[in-house]
């Protein structure tokens, strides 16, 4: 009997039979489960400590991320993208992106030390205006500067806050575009001038430059001679210097220290500063360093106004992510081609045909550092032959180029454009030419009257206009080359012609600014 009690208490030998073994096996299983349960209740100290540390780290990380997200998001100030229609619905993560970068001259708040509030009217003027164009493949960036003295046509604009409307104006300085109706009016003005559709804008004030230059530890700049500008208080020795804070702002603000003391010298200096800043950020690995990016993002967002489409931390980070791997030799800095304005030699106007050539290249997404790649215009509406009469000489057989009547109808919207094509025709042997302004159209065409089909084919071939755009028009005497907005530059259709020196520098170029002779001082 005692042995039986022993079996019950300690289990049975497997040879004793399946029944008892099965029952005691179940009991044993329960016993094992209780044994593990006891181990869980008595968790080792090291495991408790590890779990606590991991919990703290996880919660701390989430709290840190939440803190920075909330802080950066709270910093952002917004304004409408346009002063009329709704803005672009582009996908910021991919596709081409164009951002208008503005520097405001407002004297409110921290900027009061740079003048009285009365020095800036309404929303303030754009002290700096640059268009940053990021290619769809993230392999190149073009930065186009607009001189603030440039005279342009400002379209009708509506202040999206007050709903007050302002009529269109002609011959106005471009930096006045946002003073009345807000930043959106500046965006609309650049859209009208360039034929583009800007996706976003960023506007910073004086304080942003100071704080950003401090955050990155200064920016290297170079000037040919020692200068002192009493207006901006810029004082630099000859050669290379590192500027930050007030001196960095003075370098960007001065209107007199560089070249001949005009706006174009100022633009080149600003581009040189941004080139140097780009190199520093790339060399320091800032765009791949979360801690450095947070510091810059905090600095920038505190002094930045953006459109609603960029009014989130992920949207801003998307831009940084797109820029981080771009070769600095493909970051091109360009100034809009200008010439002294006919109405006021102290102001500037677009220089033609160079201005239209630049805008056409931008519309066709041409690499400004290598504009030789062919561009194929997209098909669009076909022009109708102009009804405007032209003086022509009847064709005389046999076919001789020198006596064929060929006219050029300028439907490009670019003043003087027809003369370029006339010169190309004369050089090609068609010396009996005429030209006139015509209704703007989107697609160029060659029209021919009865008996001039062969002449039209040769004219089209000379200008590179596809055969599909050569059409019969009995009302035309001779041949008429009707130029559309797809043919605003060059003498070969579909090819973009650009001035050789259109790119001032790339971010990979280290350049020294020429000092204004009148402000050079002895070191």
Coordinates of C-alpha atoms in Angstrom, one line a residue:
X1 CA 0.0 0.0 0.0
X2 CA 2.9 2.2 0.8
X3 CA 4.3 1.6 -2.7
X4 CA 0.9 2.7 -4.1
X5 CA 1.2 6.0 -2.2
X6 CA 4.7 6.4 -3.6
X7 CA 3.5 6.0 -7.1
X8 CA 0.8 8.6 -6.6
X9 CA 3.1 11.1 -5.2
X10 CA 6.1 10.7 -7.4
X11 CA 4.7 9.3 -10.7
X12 CA 4.9 5.8 -12.2
X13 CA 7.4 3.9 -14.3
X14 CA 6.4 3.8 -18.0
X15 CA 6.5 0.0 -17.9
X16 CA 3.7 -0.2 -15.4
X17 CA 0.9 0.4 -18.1
X18 CA -0.5 3.0 -20.3
X19 CA -3.5 4.0 -18.2
X20 CA -1.6 5.1 -15.1
X21 CA 1.1 6.6 -17.2
X22 CA -1.5 8.7 -19.1
X23 CA -3.1 9.9 -15.9
X24 CA 0.2 10.8 -14.2
X25 CA 1.4 12.3 -17.5
X26 CA -1.5 14.8 -17.3
X27 CA -0.8 15.6 -13.7
X28 CA 2.9 16.0 -14.6
X29 CA 1.9 18.4 -17.3
X30 CA 0.0 20.5 -14.9
X31 CA 2.9 20.4 -12.5
X32 CA 5.3 21.7 -15.2
X33 CA 2.9 24.6 -16.1
X34 CA 2.8 25.6 -12.4
X35 CA 6.6 25.5 -12.3
X36 CA 6.8 27.9 -15.3
X37 CA 4.2 30.1 -13.7
X38 CA 6.3 30.4 -10.6
X39 CA 9.3 31.4 -12.7
X40 CA 7.3 34.3 -14.3
X41 CA 6.2 35.5 -10.9
X42 CA 9.9 35.5 -9.9
X43 CA 11.3 37.5 -12.9
X44 CA 15.1 38.0 -12.6
X45 CA 16.2 41.5 -11.7
X46 CA 18.3 41.9 -14.9
X47 CA 15.2 41.2 -17.0
X48 CA 13.1 43.7 -15.1
X49 CA 15.8 46.3 -15.5
X50 CA 16.2 45.6 -19.2
X51 CA 12.5 45.9 -19.8
X52 CA 12.3 49.1 -17.9
X53 CA 15.2 50.7 -19.8
X54 CA 13.6 49.6 -23.2
X55 CA 10.3 51.1 -22.1
X56 CA 11.9 54.4 -21.1
X57 CA 13.9 54.6 -24.3
X58 CA 10.8 53.8 -26.5
X59 CA 8.6 56.3 -24.7
X60 CA 11.4 58.8 -24.6
X61 CA 12.0 58.4 -28.4
X62 CA 8.3 58.8 -29.1
X63 CA 8.2 61.8 -26.9
X64 CA 11.2 63.4 -28.5
X65 CA 9.8 62.8 -32.0
X66 CA 6.5 64.2 -30.9
X67 CA 8.1 67.2 -29.3
X68 CA 10.0 68.1 -32.4
X69 CA 7.1 67.4 -34.7
X70 CA 4.9 69.7 -32.7
X71 CA 7.5 72.4 -32.4
X72 CA 8.3 72.5 -36.1
X73 CA 4.7 72.3 -37.0
X74 CA 3.9 75.2 -34.6
X75 CA 6.7 77.3 -36.2
X76 CA 5.2 77.3 -39.7
X77 CA 3.3 80.3 -41.0
X78 CA 1.1 80.0 -44.1
X79 CA -0.3 82.2 -46.8
X80 CA -2.3 81.4 -50.0
X81 CA -0.3 80.2 -53.0
X82 CA -2.1 82.4 -55.6
X83 CA -4.0 85.6 -55.6
X84 CA -6.7 84.2 -57.8
X85 CA -7.3 80.5 -58.8
X86 CA -6.5 77.6 -56.5
X87 CA -2.9 76.4 -56.4
X88 CA -1.2 73.5 -58.0
X89 CA -2.1 69.9 -57.0
X90 CA 1.4 68.5 -57.7
X91 CA 2.9 65.4 -56.1
X92 CA 5.8 66.8 -54.1
X93 CA 7.5 63.4 -53.7
X94 CA 8.0 62.9 -57.4
X95 CA 7.7 64.9 -60.6
X96 CA 9.1 68.4 -61.4
X97 CA 8.8 70.9 -58.6
X98 CA 9.1 74.7 -58.8
X99 CA 9.4 76.8 -55.6
X100 CA 9.4 80.6 -55.6
X101 CA 11.8 81.8 -52.9
X102 CA 11.2 85.3 -51.6
X103 CA 13.0 87.5 -49.1
X104 CA 10.7 90.0 -47.5
X105 CA 11.9 93.6 -46.6
X106 CA 9.2 93.9 -43.8
X107 CA 10.3 95.7 -40.7
X108 CA 7.9 94.2 -38.3
X109 CA 9.0 92.3 -35.1
X110 CA 12.7 91.3 -35.0
X111 CA 13.3 93.2 -38.3
X112 CA 12.5 96.6 -36.8
X113 CA 16.2 97.3 -36.4
X114 CA 16.6 97.6 -40.2
X115 CA 14.2 100.5 -40.5
X116 CA 10.8 101.9 -39.6
X117 CA 7.6 99.9 -40.3
X118 CA 6.8 102.6 -42.9
X119 CA 9.8 101.5 -44.9
X120 CA 7.8 98.4 -46.0
X121 CA 4.3 98.9 -47.4
X122 CA 1.4 96.4 -46.9
X123 CA 2.8 92.9 -47.0
X124 CA 6.3 94.3 -47.8
X125 CA 8.3 94.0 -50.9
X126 CA 10.3 91.0 -52.1
X127 CA 13.9 92.0 -51.4
X128 CA 15.0 88.8 -53.0
X129 CA 13.1 86.7 -55.7
X130 CA 14.4 83.4 -56.9
X131 CA 12.7 80.5 -58.6
X132 CA 14.1 77.0 -57.6
X133 CA 13.3 74.4 -60.2
X134 CA 13.9 70.8 -59.2
X135 CA 13.9 68.2 -62.0
X136 CA 11.6 65.2 -61.9
X137 CA 14.6 62.8 -61.6
X138 CA 16.1 64.8 -58.7
X139 CA 19.4 65.1 -60.7
X140 CA 19.5 68.9 -61.3
X141 CA 18.3 72.2 -59.9
X142 CA 18.1 75.5 -61.6
X143 CA 17.9 78.7 -59.5
X144 CA 16.7 81.7 -61.5
X145 CA 17.1 85.2 -59.9
X146 CA 14.8 88.1 -60.8
X147 CA 16.3 91.6 -60.3
X148 CA 14.0 93.6 -58.0
X149 CA 14.3 96.6 -60.4
X150 CA 12.9 94.6 -63.3
X151 CA 9.8 96.2 -64.8
X152 CA 7.0 93.7 -65.5
X153 CA 3.2 93.5 -65.9
X154 CA 1.5 92.6 -62.7
X155 CA -1.8 90.8 -63.3
X156 CA -5.1 91.5 -61.5
X157 CA -4.8 90.2 -57.9
X158 CA -7.1 89.5 -55.0
X159 CA -5.9 89.6 -51.4
X160 CA -7.1 86.2 -50.2
X161 CA -7.4 87.5 -46.6
X162 CA -9.3 90.7 -47.2
X163 CA -10.8 89.8 -50.6
X164 CA -9.8 93.2 -51.9
X165 CA -9.1 93.2 -55.6
X166 CA -6.3 95.2 -57.3
X167 CA -6.3 96.0 -61.0
X168 CA -3.6 94.8 -63.4
X169 CA -0.7 97.2 -63.8
X170 CA 2.0 97.6 -66.4
X171 CA 5.6 98.6 -66.1
X172 CA 5.9 98.0 -62.4
X173 CA 8.9 96.8 -60.5
X174 CA 8.6 93.1 -59.8
X175 CA 9.4 93.5 -56.1
X176 CA 6.1 95.5 -55.7
X177 CA 3.9 92.5 -56.8
X178 CA 3.2 91.3 -53.3
X179 CA 3.0 94.6 -51.5
X180 CA -0.8 95.0 -51.8
X181 CA -2.4 91.6 -52.5
X182 CA 0.1 89.4 -50.7
X183 CA 2.6 86.7 -51.7
X184 CA 0.2 85.0 -54.1
X185 CA 0.3 88.0 -56.3
X186 CA 4.1 87.7 -56.6
X187 CA 3.6 84.0 -57.6
X188 CA 1.0 85.0 -60.2
X189 CA 3.3 87.7 -61.6
X190 CA 6.2 85.2 -62.1
X191 CA 3.8 82.7 -63.7
X192 CA 2.6 85.3 -66.1
X193 CA 6.2 86.4 -66.9
X194 CA 7.7 83.0 -67.5
X195 CA 4.7 80.9 -68.7
X196 CA 5.3 78.4 -65.8
X197 CA 3.0 77.2 -63.0
X198 CA 4.8 77.5 -59.7
X199 CA 4.0 74.7 -57.2
X200 CA 5.0 76.4 -53.9
X201 CA 6.6 79.4 -52.3
X202 CA 8.8 80.0 -49.3
X203 CA 9.3 83.5 -47.9
X204 CA 11.9 84.4 -45.3
X205 CA 12.7 87.7 -43.6
X206 CA 16.0 89.3 -42.5
X207 CA 16.2 87.4 -39.3
X208 CA 16.2 84.0 -41.2
X209 CA 19.5 84.8 -42.9
X210 CA 21.2 85.7 -39.6
X211 CA 20.0 82.7 -37.7
X212 CA 20.6 80.2 -40.5
X213 CA 24.2 81.4 -41.1
X214 CA 24.8 81.0 -37.3
X215 CA 23.3 77.5 -37.3
X216 CA 25.6 76.2 -40.0
X217 CA 28.6 77.9 -38.4
X218 CA 29.2 80.6 -41.0
X219 CA 29.5 80.7 -44.8
X220 CA 32.6 81.4 -46.8
X221 CA 32.5 84.3 -49.3
X222 CA 35.1 85.9 -51.4
X223 CA 35.7 89.5 -52.7
X224 CA 38.4 91.0 -54.9
X225 CA 39.2 94.0 -52.7
X226 CA 38.5 95.2 -49.1
X227 CA 35.2 97.1 -49.1
X228 CA 33.0 99.0 -46.7
X229 CA 29.4 99.9 -47.5
X230 CA 28.0 102.4 -45.0
X231 CA 24.4 101.7 -46.0
X232 CA 24.4 97.9 -45.3
X233 CA 27.4 98.2 -42.9
X234 CA 29.2 95.4 -44.8
X235 CA 32.9 95.5 -44.1
X236 CA 35.1 92.7 -45.6
X237 CA 38.8 92.3 -46.3
X238 CA 40.1 91.2 -49.7
X239 CA 39.9 87.4 -50.3
X240 CA 38.0 84.8 -48.5
X241 CA 36.1 85.4 -45.3
X242 CA 33.5 83.5 -43.2
X243 CA 30.4 85.5 -42.6
X244 CA 27.5 84.8 -40.2
X245 CA 24.9 86.7 -38.3
X246 CA 24.7 90.4 -39.1
X247 CA 27.6 90.3 -41.5
X248 CA 26.0 87.5 -43.5
X249 CA 22.8 89.6 -43.8
X250 CA 24.9 92.6 -44.8
X251 CA 26.6 90.6 -47.5
X252 CA 23.2 89.6 -49.0
X253 CA 21.5 93.0 -48.5
X254 CA 24.1 95.3 -49.9
X255 CA 23.2 97.0 -53.1
X256 CA 26.4 98.9 -53.6
X257 CA 29.4 96.8 -52.6
X258 CA 29.7 94.6 -55.8
X259 CA 30.4 95.3 -59.5
X260 CA 29.0 98.7 -60.5
X261 CA 26.9 99.0 -57.4
X262 CA 23.7 97.8 -59.2
X263 CA 21.2 95.0 -58.7
X264 CA 23.0 92.6 -61.0
X265 CA 26.2 92.6 -58.9
X266 CA 24.1 92.0 -55.8
X267 CA 22.4 89.0 -57.5
X268 CA 25.8 87.4 -58.3
X269 CA 26.9 87.9 -54.7
X270 CA 23.7 86.2 -53.5
X271 CA 24.2 83.3 -55.8
X272 CA 27.8 83.0 -54.7
X273 CA 26.6 82.9 -51.1
X274 CA 24.1 80.2 -51.8
X275 CA 26.6 78.2 -53.8
X276 CA 29.0 78.3 -50.8
X277 CA 26.1 77.4 -48.4
X278 CA 25.2 74.5 -50.6
X279 CA 28.7 73.1 -50.6
X280 CA 29.0 73.5 -46.8
X281 CA 25.8 71.6 -46.2
X282 CA 26.8 68.9 -48.6
X283 CA 30.3 68.6 -47.3
X284 CA 29.1 68.5 -43.7
X285 CA 26.6 65.7 -44.5
X286 CA 23.8 67.9 -43.0
X287 CA 21.0 66.5 -45.2
X288 CA 21.8 63.0 -44.0
X289 CA 22.2 63.9 -40.4
X290 CA 18.9 64.0 -38.4
X291 CA 20.3 66.2 -35.6
X292 CA 21.7 68.8 -37.9
X293 CA 18.6 68.8 -40.0
X294 CA 16.4 69.3 -36.9
X295 CA 18.5 72.4 -35.9
X296 CA 18.3 73.9 -39.4
X297 CA 14.6 73.0 -39.7
X298 CA 13.9 74.7 -36.4
X299 CA 15.8 77.8 -37.4
X300 CA 14.2 78.1 -40.8
X301 CA 10.6 77.3 -39.8
X302 CA 10.7 80.0 -37.2
X303 CA 11.3 82.6 -39.9
X304 CA 9.5 81.1 -42.8
X305 CA 6.1 81.6 -44.5
X306 CA 5.0 78.9 -46.9
X307 CA 1.9 78.1 -48.9
X308 CA -0.7 75.6 -47.5
X309 CA 0.7 72.8 -49.7
X310 CA 4.1 73.0 -47.8
X311 CA 2.5 73.6 -44.4
X312 CA 3.6 70.4 -42.8
X313 CA 6.9 68.9 -41.5
X314 CA 6.7 65.9 -43.9
X315 CA 6.3 68.2 -46.9
X316 CA 9.4 70.2 -45.9
X317 CA 11.3 67.0 -45.3
X318 CA 10.3 65.7 -48.7
X319 CA 12.1 68.7 -50.3
X320 CA 15.3 68.0 -48.3
X321 CA 15.2 64.4 -49.2
X322 CA 14.9 65.2 -52.9
X323 CA 17.9 67.6 -52.7
X324 CA 20.3 65.5 -50.7
X325 CA 21.8 63.5 -53.5
X326 CA 22.0 66.1 -56.3
X327 CA 25.5 66.7 -57.8
X328 CA 26.4 70.3 -57.0
X329 CA 27.7 70.7 -60.5
X330 CA 24.1 70.4 -61.6
X331 CA 22.8 73.2 -59.3
X332 CA 22.8 76.1 -61.8
X333 CA 22.4 79.7 -60.8
X334 CA 21.0 82.0 -63.5
X335 CA 19.9 85.6 -63.7
X336 CA 17.0 86.6 -65.9
X337 CA 18.6 88.4 -69.0
X338 CA 18.0 92.2 -68.7
X339 CA 18.8 95.5 -70.2
X340 CA 18.3 99.1 -69.1
X341 CA 14.6 99.9 -69.5
X342 CA 13.6 102.3 -72.3
X343 CA 11.1 104.0 -70.0
X344 CA 13.7 104.5 -67.2
X345 CA 17.4 103.8 -67.5
X346 CA 17.6 103.3 -63.7
X347 CA 15.3 100.3 -64.1
X348 CA 15.6 97.0 -66.0
X349 CA 13.5 95.2 -68.7
X350 CA 13.7 91.7 -70.1
X351 CA 16.5 91.5 -72.8
X352 CA 15.2 89.8 -75.9
X353 CA 15.5 87.3 -77.4
X354 CA 17.6 86.0 -74.5
X355 CA 14.7 86.3 -72.0
X356 CA 12.3 84.4 -74.1
X357 CA 14.9 81.8 -74.8
X358 CA 15.4 81.2 -71.1
X359 CA 11.7 81.0 -70.4
X360 CA 11.2 78.5 -73.3
X361 CA 14.0 76.4 -71.9
X362 CA 12.4 76.4 -68.5
X363 CA 9.0 75.5 -70.0
X364 CA 10.6 72.5 -71.8
X365 CA 12.5 71.4 -68.7
X366 CA 15.9 71.8 -70.4
X367 CA 19.1 71.2 -68.4
X368 CA 20.6 74.7 -68.3
X369 CA 24.1 73.3 -67.7
X370 CA 23.8 71.2 -70.9
X371 CA 21.1 72.7 -73.2
X372 CA 22.2 70.7 -76.2
X373 CA 19.8 67.8 -75.6
X374 CA 16.9 67.8 -78.1
X375 CA 13.5 68.9 -76.9
X376 CA 10.3 67.7 -78.5
X377 CA 7.4 70.1 -78.2
X378 CA 4.0 68.5 -77.3
X379 CA 1.3 68.8 -80.0
X380 CA -1.3 71.5 -79.5
X381 CA -3.8 73.5 -81.4
X382 CA -3.0 74.5 -85.0
X383 CA -2.9 78.1 -86.0
X384 CA -5.2 79.6 -88.6
X385 CA -3.6 81.6 -91.4
X386 CA -3.6 85.3 -90.6
X387 CA -6.1 87.4 -92.5
X388 CA -3.8 90.4 -92.4
X389 CA -2.8 91.4 -95.9
X390 CA 0.8 91.2 -97.0
X391 CA 2.6 92.7 -100.0
X392 CA 3.9 89.8 -102.0
X393 CA 5.2 89.2 -105.5
X394 CA 3.6 86.4 -107.6
X395 CA 5.6 83.3 -107.9
X396 CA 7.5 83.1 -111.2
X397 CA 8.3 79.6 -112.6
X398 CA 10.7 78.0 -112.6
X399 CA 11.2 77.9 -108.8
X400 CA 13.8 80.4 -107.7
X401 CA 14.2 81.0 -103.9
X402 CA 15.1 84.6 -104.3
X403 CA 11.8 85.6 -105.8
X404 CA 9.4 83.5 -103.7
X405 CA 7.0 85.5 -101.5
X406 CA 7.5 84.3 -97.9
X407 CA 6.0 86.2 -95.0
X408 CA 6.4 85.6 -91.2
X409 CA 3.4 86.1 -88.9
X410 CA 4.6 86.6 -85.3
X411 CA 2.1 84.8 -83.1
X412 CA 4.7 84.1 -80.4
X413 CA 3.9 87.1 -78.2
X414 CA 7.6 88.0 -78.2
X415 CA 8.4 91.3 -79.7
X416 CA 10.9 91.2 -82.5
X417 CA 10.7 87.5 -82.9
X418 CA 9.7 87.6 -86.6
X419 CA 12.9 89.4 -87.4
X420 CA 15.0 86.5 -86.3
X421 CA 13.2 84.1 -88.6
X422 CA 13.3 86.6 -91.5
X423 CA 17.1 86.6 -91.1
X424 CA 17.2 82.8 -91.1
X425 CA 15.0 82.8 -94.3
X426 CA 17.2 85.3 -96.0
X427 CA 20.3 83.4 -95.1
X428 CA 18.6 80.3 -96.6
X429 CA 18.0 82.1 -99.9
X430 CA 14.4 83.3 -99.4
X431 CA 15.1 87.1 -99.8
X432 CA 11.6 88.2 -100.8
X433 CA 10.3 88.3 -97.2
X434 CA 7.8 90.3 -95.1
X435 CA 6.7 90.2 -91.5
X436 CA 3.9 91.4 -89.2
X437 CA 2.4 90.8 -85.8
X438 CA -0.4 88.3 -85.6
X439 CA -2.8 86.7 -83.0
X440 CA -0.9 84.5 -80.6
X441 CA -1.3 80.7 -81.1
X442 CA 0.2 77.7 -79.4
X443 CA 1.5 75.8 -82.4
X444 CA 3.5 77.0 -85.4
X445 CA 2.6 76.2 -88.9
X446 CA 3.5 76.9 -92.6
X447 CA 0.7 77.8 -94.9
X448 CA 0.9 77.9 -98.7
X449 CA -1.3 79.2 -101.5
X450 CA -2.1 77.5 -104.8
X451 CA 1.1 76.5 -106.6
X452 CA 3.5 77.0 -103.7
X453 CA 3.4 73.6 -102.1
X454 CA 7.1 72.9 -103.0
X455 CA 8.2 76.3 -101.6
X456 CA 6.3 75.7 -98.4
X457 CA 8.0 72.3 -98.0
X458 CA 11.4 73.9 -98.3
X459 CA 10.6 76.7 -95.9
X460 CA 9.4 74.2 -93.3
X461 CA 12.5 72.1 -93.8
X462 CA 14.7 75.2 -93.3
X463 CA 13.0 76.1 -90.1
X464 CA 12.6 72.5 -88.9
X465 CA 8.8 72.7 -88.8
X466 CA 7.4 69.1 -89.2
X467 CA 5.7 68.3 -92.5
X468 CA 2.4 67.5 -90.6
X469 CA 2.3 71.3 -89.8
X470 CA 2.5 72.4 -93.4
X471 CA -1.0 73.1 -94.7
X472 CA -2.8 74.4 -97.8
X473 CA -4.5 77.8 -97.4
X474 CA -5.9 79.2 -100.7
X475 CA -6.3 82.6 -99.1
X476 CA -2.5 83.0 -98.7
X477 CA -0.4 84.3 -101.5
X478 CA 2.9 82.5 -101.5
X479 CA 4.0 81.0 -98.2
X480 CA 3.4 82.1 -94.7
X481 CA 5.3 80.9 -91.7
X482 CA 3.0 81.5 -88.7
X483 CA 5.1 81.4 -85.5
X484 CA 3.4 80.1 -82.3
X485 CA 4.3 80.1 -78.6
X486 CA 6.1 76.8 -79.2
X487 CA 8.7 78.6 -81.3
X488 CA 9.8 81.6 -79.3
X489 CA 13.6 81.1 -79.6
X490 CA 16.2 79.9 -82.0
X491 CA 15.8 79.4 -85.8
X492 CA 15.1 75.7 -85.7
X493 CA 11.8 74.5 -84.4
X494 CA 12.0 72.3 -81.3
X495 CA 15.6 73.3 -80.6
X496 CA 16.3 75.6 -77.6
X497 CA 18.8 78.4 -78.2
X498 CA 20.4 79.9 -75.1
X499 CA 23.0 82.5 -74.6
X500 CA 26.4 80.8 -73.9
X501 CA 26.8 82.6 -70.5
X502 CA 23.2 82.1 -69.3
X503 CA 24.5 80.2 -66.2
X504 CA 26.4 82.5 -63.9
X505 CA 27.8 79.7 -61.8
X506 CA 27.0 76.2 -60.4
X507 CA 27.1 75.3 -56.7
X508 CA 30.4 73.5 -57.5
X509 CA 32.1 76.8 -58.6
X510 CA 34.1 78.9 -56.1
X511 CA 33.9 82.5 -57.3
X512 CA 35.2 85.8 -56.0
X513 CA 33.0 88.8 -56.3
X514 CA 34.3 92.0 -57.9
X515 CA 34.3 94.9 -55.5
X516 CA 32.7 98.2 -56.5
X517 CA 35.7 100.5 -57.1
X518 CA 33.9 103.4 -55.3
X519 CA 33.7 101.4 -52.0
X520 CA 37.2 99.9 -51.9
X521 CA 39.0 100.8 -48.7
X522 CA 42.5 100.2 -47.4
X523 CA 42.9 97.2 -45.2

